[in-house]
Tab-separated table of C-alpha atoms in Angstrom:
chain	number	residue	atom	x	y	z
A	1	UNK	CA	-18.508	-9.884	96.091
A	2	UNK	CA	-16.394	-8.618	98.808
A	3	UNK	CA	-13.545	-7.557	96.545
A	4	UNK	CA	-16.174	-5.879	93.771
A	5	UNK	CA	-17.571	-3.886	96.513
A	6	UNK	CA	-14.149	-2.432	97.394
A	7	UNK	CA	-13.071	-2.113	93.557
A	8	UNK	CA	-16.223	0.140	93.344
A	9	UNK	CA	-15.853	2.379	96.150
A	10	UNK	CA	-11.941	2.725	95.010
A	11	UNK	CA	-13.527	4.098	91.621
A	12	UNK	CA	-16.175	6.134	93.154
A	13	UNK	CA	-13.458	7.616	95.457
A	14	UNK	CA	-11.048	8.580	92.706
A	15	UNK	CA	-14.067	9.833	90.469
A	16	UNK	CA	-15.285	12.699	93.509
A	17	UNK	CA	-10.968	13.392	93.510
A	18	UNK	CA	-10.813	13.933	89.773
A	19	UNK	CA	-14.945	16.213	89.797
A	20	UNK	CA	-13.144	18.259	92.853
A	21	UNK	CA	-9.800	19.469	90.765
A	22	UNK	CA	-12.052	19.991	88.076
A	23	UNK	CA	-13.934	22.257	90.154
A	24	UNK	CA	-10.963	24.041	91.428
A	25	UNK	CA	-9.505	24.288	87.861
A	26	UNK	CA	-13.284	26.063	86.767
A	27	UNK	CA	-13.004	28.376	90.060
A	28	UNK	CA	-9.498	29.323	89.545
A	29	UNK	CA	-10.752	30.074	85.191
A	30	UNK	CA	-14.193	31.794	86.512
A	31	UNK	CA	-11.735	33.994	89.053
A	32	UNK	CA	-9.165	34.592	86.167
A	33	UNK	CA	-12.320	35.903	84.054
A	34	UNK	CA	-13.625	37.731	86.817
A	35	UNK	CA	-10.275	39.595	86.832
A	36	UNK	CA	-10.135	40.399	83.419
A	37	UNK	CA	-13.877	41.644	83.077
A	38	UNK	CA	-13.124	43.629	86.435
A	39	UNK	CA	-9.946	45.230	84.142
A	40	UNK	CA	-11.786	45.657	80.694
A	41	UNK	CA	-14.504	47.506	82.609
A	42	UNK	CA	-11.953	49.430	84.311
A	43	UNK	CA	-11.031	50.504	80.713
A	44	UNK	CA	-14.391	51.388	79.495
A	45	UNK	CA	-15.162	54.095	81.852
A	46	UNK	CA	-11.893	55.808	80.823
A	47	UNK	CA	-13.092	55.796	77.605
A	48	UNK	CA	-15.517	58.394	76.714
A	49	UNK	CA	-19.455	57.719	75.637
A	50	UNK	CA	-18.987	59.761	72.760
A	51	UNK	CA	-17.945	59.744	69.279
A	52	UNK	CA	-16.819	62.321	66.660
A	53	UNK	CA	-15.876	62.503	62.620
A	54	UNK	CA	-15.466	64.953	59.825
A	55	UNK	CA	-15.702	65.412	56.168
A	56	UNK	CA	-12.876	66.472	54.126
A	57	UNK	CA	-13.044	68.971	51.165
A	58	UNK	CA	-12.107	68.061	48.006
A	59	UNK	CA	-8.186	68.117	49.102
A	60	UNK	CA	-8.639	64.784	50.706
A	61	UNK	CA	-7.579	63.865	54.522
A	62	UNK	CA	-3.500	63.272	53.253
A	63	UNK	CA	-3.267	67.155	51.604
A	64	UNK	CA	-0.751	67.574	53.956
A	65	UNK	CA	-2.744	70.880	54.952
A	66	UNK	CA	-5.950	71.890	56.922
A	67	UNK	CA	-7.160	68.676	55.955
A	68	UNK	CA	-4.736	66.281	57.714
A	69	UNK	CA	-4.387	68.832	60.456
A	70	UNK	CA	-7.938	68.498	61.534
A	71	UNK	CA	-8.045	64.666	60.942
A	72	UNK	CA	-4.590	64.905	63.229
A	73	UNK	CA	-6.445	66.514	65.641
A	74	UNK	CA	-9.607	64.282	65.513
A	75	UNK	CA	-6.872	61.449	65.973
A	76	UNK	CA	-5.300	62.931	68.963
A	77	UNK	CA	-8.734	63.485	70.619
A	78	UNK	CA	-9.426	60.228	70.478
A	79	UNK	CA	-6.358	58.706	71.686
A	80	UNK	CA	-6.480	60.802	74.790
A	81	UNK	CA	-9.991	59.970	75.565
A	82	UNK	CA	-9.678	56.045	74.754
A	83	UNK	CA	-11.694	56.156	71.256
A	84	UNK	CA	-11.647	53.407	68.550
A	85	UNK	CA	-11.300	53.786	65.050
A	86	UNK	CA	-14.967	53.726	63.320
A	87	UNK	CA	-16.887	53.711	66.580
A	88	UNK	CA	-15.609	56.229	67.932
A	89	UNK	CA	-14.193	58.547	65.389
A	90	UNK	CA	-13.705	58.442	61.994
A	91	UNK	CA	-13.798	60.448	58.108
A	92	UNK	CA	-15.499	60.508	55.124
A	93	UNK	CA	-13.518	61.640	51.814
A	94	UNK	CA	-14.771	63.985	49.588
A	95	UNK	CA	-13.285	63.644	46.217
A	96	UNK	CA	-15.921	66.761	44.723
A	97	UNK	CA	-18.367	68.943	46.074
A	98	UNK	CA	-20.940	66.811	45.204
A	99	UNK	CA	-19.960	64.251	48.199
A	100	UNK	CA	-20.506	66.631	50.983
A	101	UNK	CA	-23.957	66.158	51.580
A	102	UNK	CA	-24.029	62.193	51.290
A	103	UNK	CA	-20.734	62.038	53.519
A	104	UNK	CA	-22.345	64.229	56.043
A	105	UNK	CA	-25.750	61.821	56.029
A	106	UNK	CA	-23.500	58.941	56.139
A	107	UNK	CA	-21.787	59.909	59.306
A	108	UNK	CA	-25.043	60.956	60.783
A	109	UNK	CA	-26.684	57.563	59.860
A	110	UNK	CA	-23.541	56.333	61.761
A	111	UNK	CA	-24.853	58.517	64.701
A	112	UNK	CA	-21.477	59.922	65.297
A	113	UNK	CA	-22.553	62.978	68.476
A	114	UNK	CA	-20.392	65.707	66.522
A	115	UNK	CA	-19.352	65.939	63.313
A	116	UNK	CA	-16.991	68.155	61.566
A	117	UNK	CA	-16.755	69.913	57.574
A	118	UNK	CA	-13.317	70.979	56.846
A	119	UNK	CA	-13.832	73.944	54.784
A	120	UNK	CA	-15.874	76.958	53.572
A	121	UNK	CA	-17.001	75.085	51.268
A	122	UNK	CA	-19.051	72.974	53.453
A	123	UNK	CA	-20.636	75.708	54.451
A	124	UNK	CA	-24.595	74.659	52.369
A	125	UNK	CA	-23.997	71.445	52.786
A	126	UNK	CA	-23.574	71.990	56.803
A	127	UNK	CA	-26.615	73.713	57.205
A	128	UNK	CA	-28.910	71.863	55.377
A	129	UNK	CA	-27.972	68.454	57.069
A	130	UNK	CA	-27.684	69.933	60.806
A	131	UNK	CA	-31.692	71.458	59.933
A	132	UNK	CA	-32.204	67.890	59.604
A	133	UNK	CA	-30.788	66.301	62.602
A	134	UNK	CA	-30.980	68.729	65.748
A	135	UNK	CA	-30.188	66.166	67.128
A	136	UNK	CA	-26.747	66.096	66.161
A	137	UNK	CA	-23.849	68.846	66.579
A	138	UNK	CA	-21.745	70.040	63.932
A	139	UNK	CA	-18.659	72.070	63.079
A	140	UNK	CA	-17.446	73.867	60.322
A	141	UNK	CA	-14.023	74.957	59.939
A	142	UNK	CA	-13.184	78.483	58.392
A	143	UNK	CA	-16.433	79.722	57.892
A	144	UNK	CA	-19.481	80.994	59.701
A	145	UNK	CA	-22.690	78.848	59.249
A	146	UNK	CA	-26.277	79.202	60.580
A	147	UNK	CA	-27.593	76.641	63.032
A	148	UNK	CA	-28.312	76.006	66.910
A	149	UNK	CA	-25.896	72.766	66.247
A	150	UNK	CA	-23.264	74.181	64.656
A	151	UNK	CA	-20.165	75.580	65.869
A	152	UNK	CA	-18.530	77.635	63.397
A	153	UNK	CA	-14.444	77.402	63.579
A	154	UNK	CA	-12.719	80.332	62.030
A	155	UNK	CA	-9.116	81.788	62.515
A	156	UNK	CA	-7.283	85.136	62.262
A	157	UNK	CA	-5.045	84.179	59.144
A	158	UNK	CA	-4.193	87.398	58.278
A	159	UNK	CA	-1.779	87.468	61.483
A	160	UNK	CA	0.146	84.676	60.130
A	161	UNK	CA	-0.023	85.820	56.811
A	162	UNK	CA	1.214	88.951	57.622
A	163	UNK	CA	4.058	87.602	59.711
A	164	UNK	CA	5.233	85.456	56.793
A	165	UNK	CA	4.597	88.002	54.414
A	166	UNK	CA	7.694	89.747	56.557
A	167	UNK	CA	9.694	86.846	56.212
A	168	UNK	CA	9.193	87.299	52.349
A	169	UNK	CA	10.048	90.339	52.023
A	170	UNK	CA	13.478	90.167	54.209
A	171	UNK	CA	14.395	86.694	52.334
A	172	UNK	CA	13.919	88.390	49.064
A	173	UNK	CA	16.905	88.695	46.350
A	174	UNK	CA	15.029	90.143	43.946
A	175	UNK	CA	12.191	92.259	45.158
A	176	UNK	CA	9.413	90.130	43.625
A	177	UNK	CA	7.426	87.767	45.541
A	178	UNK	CA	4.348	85.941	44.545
A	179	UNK	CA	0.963	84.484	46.553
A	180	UNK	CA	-0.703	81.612	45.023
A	181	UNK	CA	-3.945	81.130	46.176
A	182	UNK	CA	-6.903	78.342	45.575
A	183	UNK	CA	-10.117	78.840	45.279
A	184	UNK	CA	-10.558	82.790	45.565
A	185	UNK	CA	-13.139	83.152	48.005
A	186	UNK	CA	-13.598	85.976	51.540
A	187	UNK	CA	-11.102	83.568	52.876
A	188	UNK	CA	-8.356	82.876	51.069
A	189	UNK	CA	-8.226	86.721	50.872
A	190	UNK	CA	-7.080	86.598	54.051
A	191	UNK	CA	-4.233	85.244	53.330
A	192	UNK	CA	-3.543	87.401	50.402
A	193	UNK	CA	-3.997	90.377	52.240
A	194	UNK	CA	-2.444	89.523	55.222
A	195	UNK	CA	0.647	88.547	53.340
A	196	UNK	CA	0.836	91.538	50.654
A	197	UNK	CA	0.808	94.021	53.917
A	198	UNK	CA	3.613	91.966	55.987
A	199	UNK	CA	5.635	92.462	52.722
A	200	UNK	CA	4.356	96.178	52.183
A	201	UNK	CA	5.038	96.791	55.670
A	202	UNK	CA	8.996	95.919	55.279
A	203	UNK	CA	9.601	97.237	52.101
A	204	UNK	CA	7.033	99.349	49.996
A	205	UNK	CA	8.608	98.549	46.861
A	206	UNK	CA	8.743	94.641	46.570
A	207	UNK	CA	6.552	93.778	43.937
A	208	UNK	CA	3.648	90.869	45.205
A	209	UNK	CA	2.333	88.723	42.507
A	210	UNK	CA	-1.433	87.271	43.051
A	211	UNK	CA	-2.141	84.586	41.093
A	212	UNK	CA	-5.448	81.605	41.964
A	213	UNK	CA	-5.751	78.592	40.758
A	214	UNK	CA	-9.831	78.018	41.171
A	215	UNK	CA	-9.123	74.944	43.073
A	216	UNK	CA	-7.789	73.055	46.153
A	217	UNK	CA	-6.336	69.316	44.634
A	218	UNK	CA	-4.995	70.396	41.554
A	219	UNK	CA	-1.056	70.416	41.730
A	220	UNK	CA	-0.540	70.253	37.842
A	221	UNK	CA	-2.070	73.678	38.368
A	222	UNK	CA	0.224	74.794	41.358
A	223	UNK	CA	3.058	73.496	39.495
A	224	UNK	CA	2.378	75.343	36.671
A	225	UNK	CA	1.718	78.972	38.182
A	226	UNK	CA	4.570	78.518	40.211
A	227	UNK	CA	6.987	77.642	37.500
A	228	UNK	CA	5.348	80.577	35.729
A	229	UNK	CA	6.481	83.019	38.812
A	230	UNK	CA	9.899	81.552	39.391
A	231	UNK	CA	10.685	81.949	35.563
A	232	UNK	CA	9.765	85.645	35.988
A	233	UNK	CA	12.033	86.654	38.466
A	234	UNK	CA	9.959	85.877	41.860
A	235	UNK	CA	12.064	83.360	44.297
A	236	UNK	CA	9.546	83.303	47.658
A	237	UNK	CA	6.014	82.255	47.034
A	238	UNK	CA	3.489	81.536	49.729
A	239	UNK	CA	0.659	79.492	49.267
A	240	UNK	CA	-2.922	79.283	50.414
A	241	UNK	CA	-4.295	76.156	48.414
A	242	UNK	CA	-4.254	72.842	49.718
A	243	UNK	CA	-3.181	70.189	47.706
A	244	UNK	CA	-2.467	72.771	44.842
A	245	UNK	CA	0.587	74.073	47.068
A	246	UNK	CA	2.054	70.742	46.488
A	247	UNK	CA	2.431	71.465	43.057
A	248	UNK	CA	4.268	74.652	43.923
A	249	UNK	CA	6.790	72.271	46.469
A	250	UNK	CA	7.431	70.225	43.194
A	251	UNK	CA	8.317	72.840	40.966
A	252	UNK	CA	10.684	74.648	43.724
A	253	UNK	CA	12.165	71.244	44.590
A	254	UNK	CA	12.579	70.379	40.691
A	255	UNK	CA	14.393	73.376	40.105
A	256	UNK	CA	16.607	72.868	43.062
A	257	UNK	CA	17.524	69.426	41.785
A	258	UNK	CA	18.385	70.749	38.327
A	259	UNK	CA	20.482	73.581	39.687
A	260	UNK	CA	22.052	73.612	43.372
A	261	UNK	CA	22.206	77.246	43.417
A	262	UNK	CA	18.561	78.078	42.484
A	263	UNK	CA	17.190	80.637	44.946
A	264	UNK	CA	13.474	79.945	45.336
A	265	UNK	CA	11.420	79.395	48.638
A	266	UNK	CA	7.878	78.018	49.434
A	267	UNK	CA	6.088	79.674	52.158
A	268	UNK	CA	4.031	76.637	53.094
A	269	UNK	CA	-0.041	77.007	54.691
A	270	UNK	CA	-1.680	74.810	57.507
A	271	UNK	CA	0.660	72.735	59.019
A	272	UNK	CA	4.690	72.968	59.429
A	273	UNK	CA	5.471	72.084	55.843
A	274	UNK	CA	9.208	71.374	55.954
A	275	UNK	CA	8.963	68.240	54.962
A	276	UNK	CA	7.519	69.361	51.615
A	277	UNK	CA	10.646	70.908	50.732
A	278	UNK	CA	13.440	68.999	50.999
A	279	UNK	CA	15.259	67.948	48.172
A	280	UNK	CA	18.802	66.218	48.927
A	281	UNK	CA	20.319	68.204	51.519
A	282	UNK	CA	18.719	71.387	50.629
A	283	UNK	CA	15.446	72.406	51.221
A	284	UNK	CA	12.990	74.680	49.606
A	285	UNK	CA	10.387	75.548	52.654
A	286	UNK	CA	11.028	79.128	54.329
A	287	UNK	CA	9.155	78.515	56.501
A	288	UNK	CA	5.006	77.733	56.851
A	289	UNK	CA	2.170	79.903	58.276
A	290	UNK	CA	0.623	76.997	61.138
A	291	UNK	CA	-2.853	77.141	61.577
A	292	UNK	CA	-3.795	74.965	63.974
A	293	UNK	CA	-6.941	73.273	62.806
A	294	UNK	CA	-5.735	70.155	64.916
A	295	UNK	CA	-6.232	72.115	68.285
A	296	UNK	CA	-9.611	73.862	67.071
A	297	UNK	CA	-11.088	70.865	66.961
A	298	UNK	CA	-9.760	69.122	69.607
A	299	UNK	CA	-11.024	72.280	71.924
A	300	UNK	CA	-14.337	71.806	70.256
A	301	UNK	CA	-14.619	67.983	70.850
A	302	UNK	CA	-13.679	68.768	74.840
A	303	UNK	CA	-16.374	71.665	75.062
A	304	UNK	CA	-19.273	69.128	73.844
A	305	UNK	CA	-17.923	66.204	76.086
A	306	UNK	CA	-18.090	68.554	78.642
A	307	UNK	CA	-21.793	69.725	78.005
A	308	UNK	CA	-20.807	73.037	76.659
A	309	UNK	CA	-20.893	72.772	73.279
A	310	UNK	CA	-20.808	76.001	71.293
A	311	UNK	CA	-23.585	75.557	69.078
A	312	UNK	CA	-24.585	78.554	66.823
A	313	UNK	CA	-21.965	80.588	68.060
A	314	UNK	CA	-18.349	81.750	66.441
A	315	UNK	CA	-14.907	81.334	67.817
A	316	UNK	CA	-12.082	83.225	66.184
A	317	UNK	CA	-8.651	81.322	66.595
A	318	UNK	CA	-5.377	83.786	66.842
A	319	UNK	CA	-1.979	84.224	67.691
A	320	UNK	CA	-2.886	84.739	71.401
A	321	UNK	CA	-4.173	81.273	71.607
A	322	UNK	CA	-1.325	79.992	70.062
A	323	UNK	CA	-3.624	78.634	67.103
A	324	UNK	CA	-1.611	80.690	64.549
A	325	UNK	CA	2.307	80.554	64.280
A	326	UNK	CA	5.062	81.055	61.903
A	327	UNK	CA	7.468	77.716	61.920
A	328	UNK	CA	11.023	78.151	62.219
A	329	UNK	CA	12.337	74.303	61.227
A	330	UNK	CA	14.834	75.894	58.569
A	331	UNK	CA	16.722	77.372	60.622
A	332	UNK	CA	19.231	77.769	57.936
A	333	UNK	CA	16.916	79.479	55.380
A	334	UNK	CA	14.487	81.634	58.359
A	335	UNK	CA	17.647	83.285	60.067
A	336	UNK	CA	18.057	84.959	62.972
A	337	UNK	CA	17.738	88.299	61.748
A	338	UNK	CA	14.028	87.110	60.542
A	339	UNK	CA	12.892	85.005	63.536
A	340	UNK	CA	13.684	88.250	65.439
A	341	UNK	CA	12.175	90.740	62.826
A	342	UNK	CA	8.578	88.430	62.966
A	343	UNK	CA	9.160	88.262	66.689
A	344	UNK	CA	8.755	92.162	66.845
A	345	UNK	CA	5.844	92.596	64.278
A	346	UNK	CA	4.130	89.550	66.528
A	347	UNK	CA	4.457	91.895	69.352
A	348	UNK	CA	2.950	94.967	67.629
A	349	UNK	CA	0.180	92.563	66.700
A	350	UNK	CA	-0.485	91.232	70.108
A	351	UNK	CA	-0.044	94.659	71.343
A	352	UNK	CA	-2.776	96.441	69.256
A	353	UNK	CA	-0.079	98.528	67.938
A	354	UNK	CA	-1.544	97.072	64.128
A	355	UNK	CA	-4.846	95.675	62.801
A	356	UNK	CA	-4.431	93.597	59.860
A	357	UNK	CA	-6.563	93.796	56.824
A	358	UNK	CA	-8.720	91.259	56.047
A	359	UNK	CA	-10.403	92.759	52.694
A	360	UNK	CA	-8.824	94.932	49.512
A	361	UNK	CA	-10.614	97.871	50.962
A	362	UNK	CA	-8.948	97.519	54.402
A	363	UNK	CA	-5.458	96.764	52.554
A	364	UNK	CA	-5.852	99.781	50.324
A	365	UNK	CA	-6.643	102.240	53.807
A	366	UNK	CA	-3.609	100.291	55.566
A	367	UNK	CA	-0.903	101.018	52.042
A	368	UNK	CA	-1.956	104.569	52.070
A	369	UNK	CA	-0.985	104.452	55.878
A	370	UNK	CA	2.376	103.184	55.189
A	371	UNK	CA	3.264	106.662	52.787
């Protein structure tokens, strides 16, 4: 009985030894968790409580234009304020016109706090769904739209235009350059306008084509004006159309392909759109007229965060907040006797020395200036 007894206790003794390191294994796990909850709410309150998403036009978010510079810009936002994909920012595609509205009501449904249409042609489709929900803030990029909750995003393309519209005209072999626009509407005749007086302002007598192709995705189209301007003597074109300017790339970097010594140029829209032109070791792009949709936005996003959104109010984008620029990536193409010719007319701009026109009215008054 003796000997039990002390077999028992033994056991007893070595069971409370085995519950205590199991106790100091849980602490040392419930301390390790502790840390790591401490951390991860460290993390959430540098994120921000707030959440943000747009709707493309029919160009789609890759049309390596305004598109993908406002979803760039929506991305970069988010990175610097510790967002994550789909809760805290995201995009709905458009593929027509006829997705804007469901898109927008999607993303509201998703109650994202401010939500962006890239495009004038938004603009309906905008105000209808922010009457709904005034609860939610919008923004609409290049045009002016009515609502308490809507910011309305526009820039001063003509500058650029203008600026690359000089670049045209001193690149020029042959006196003719052309302008191929996409859906002809107040604002793409910006761009036209802008452009045809940078060229008119260089040289009176180079001969600006106009041409439209009614739409933004179509680069069968693009292709097809553009090989219809190259063929007939124009070698810089600039482009104002989205997904349709990738058209006129192909065409300029087909022709390059087929003949080394080919002299035609793409003046590309939106974003810095060297890429878009090379073809072997040559490449096509003269250089691009930046717009920087990817900074509007990101401004926008940082005024709601920080309780001033700009709801029903418009903000005009120019050169002076560096939110319009001419790239100089060719370097070999956009010499030096360019870069410093658009460096002066920048100046005059800046200055007040010139107003650009905006309208065909305003270009007509500023071509009977020029004689």
């Amino acid at each position: 009985m003796l000997i039990l007894a002390l077999l028992l206790a033994a056991v007893m003794v070595l069971g409370a030894c085995g519950t205590s390191n199991g106790d100091d294994n849980d602490q040392d796990t419930n301390d390790t968790d502790t840390e790591q909850t401490e951390g991860a709410g460290d993390d959430t309150e540098d994120k921000a409580d707030f959440s943000l998403a747009m709707v493309t036009d029919e160009g789609g978010v890759d049309d390596r234009s305004f598109n993908q510079s406002a979803w760039e810009g929506i991305q970069a936002f988010g990175a610097e304020h510790g967002l994550e994909r789909n809760a805290g920012y995201d995009y709905a595609q458009s593929d027509n016109a006829a997705d804007f509205l469901p898109n927008l009501n999607l993303l509201v449904q998703q109650d994202y706090d401010l939500i962006f249409g890239v495009g004038f042609a938004l603009k309906d489709a905008i105000e209808e769904v922010a009457g709904n929900f005034p609860e939610t803030n919008f923004g609409i990029i290049d045009e002016v739209a009515e609502g308490d909750n809507v910011a309305s995003i526009t820039f001063a393309e003509e500058q650029g235009s203008f600026l690359v519209g000089v670049a045209a005209a001193l690149k020029t072999e042959t006196n003719q350059v052309g302008f191929i626009g996409g859906v002809e509407s107040e604002l793409i005749k910006r761009f036209e306008t802008g452009f045809y007086a940078g060229v008119k302002a260089v040289d009176p007598n180079i001969e600006v084509r106009v041409d439209y192709a009614e739409s933004f995705s179509d680069d069968a189209m693009g292709r097809s004006i553009a090989n219809n301007m190259y063929s007939n003597g124009i070698d810089v074109i600039y482009h104002a159309a989205g997904g349709v300017g990738l058209g006129v790339f192909s065409e300029a970097r087909n022709r390059v392909e087929n003949d080394p010594d080919a002299n035609v140029w793409v003046i590309g829209v939106d974003r810095d759109q060297y890429e878009e032109g090379q073809q072997g070791d040559h490449n096509v792009t003269l250089t691009s007229m930046v717009k920087r949709v990817d900074v509007a936005v990101q401004e926008v996003a940082a005024m709601q965060l920080a309780g001033n959104f700009p709801g029903g109010e418009q903000i005009v984008f120019g050169l002076e907040d560096d939110a319009i620029a001419v790239a100089d990536t060719n370097t070999e193409a956009f010499t030096d006797e360019i870069a410093a010719a658009v460096q002066e007319w920048q100046q005059k701009i800046l200055n007040g020395e010139i107003v650009i026109p905006q309208t065909d009215d305003e270009l007509e008054e500023y071509l009977e200036s020029l004689n």
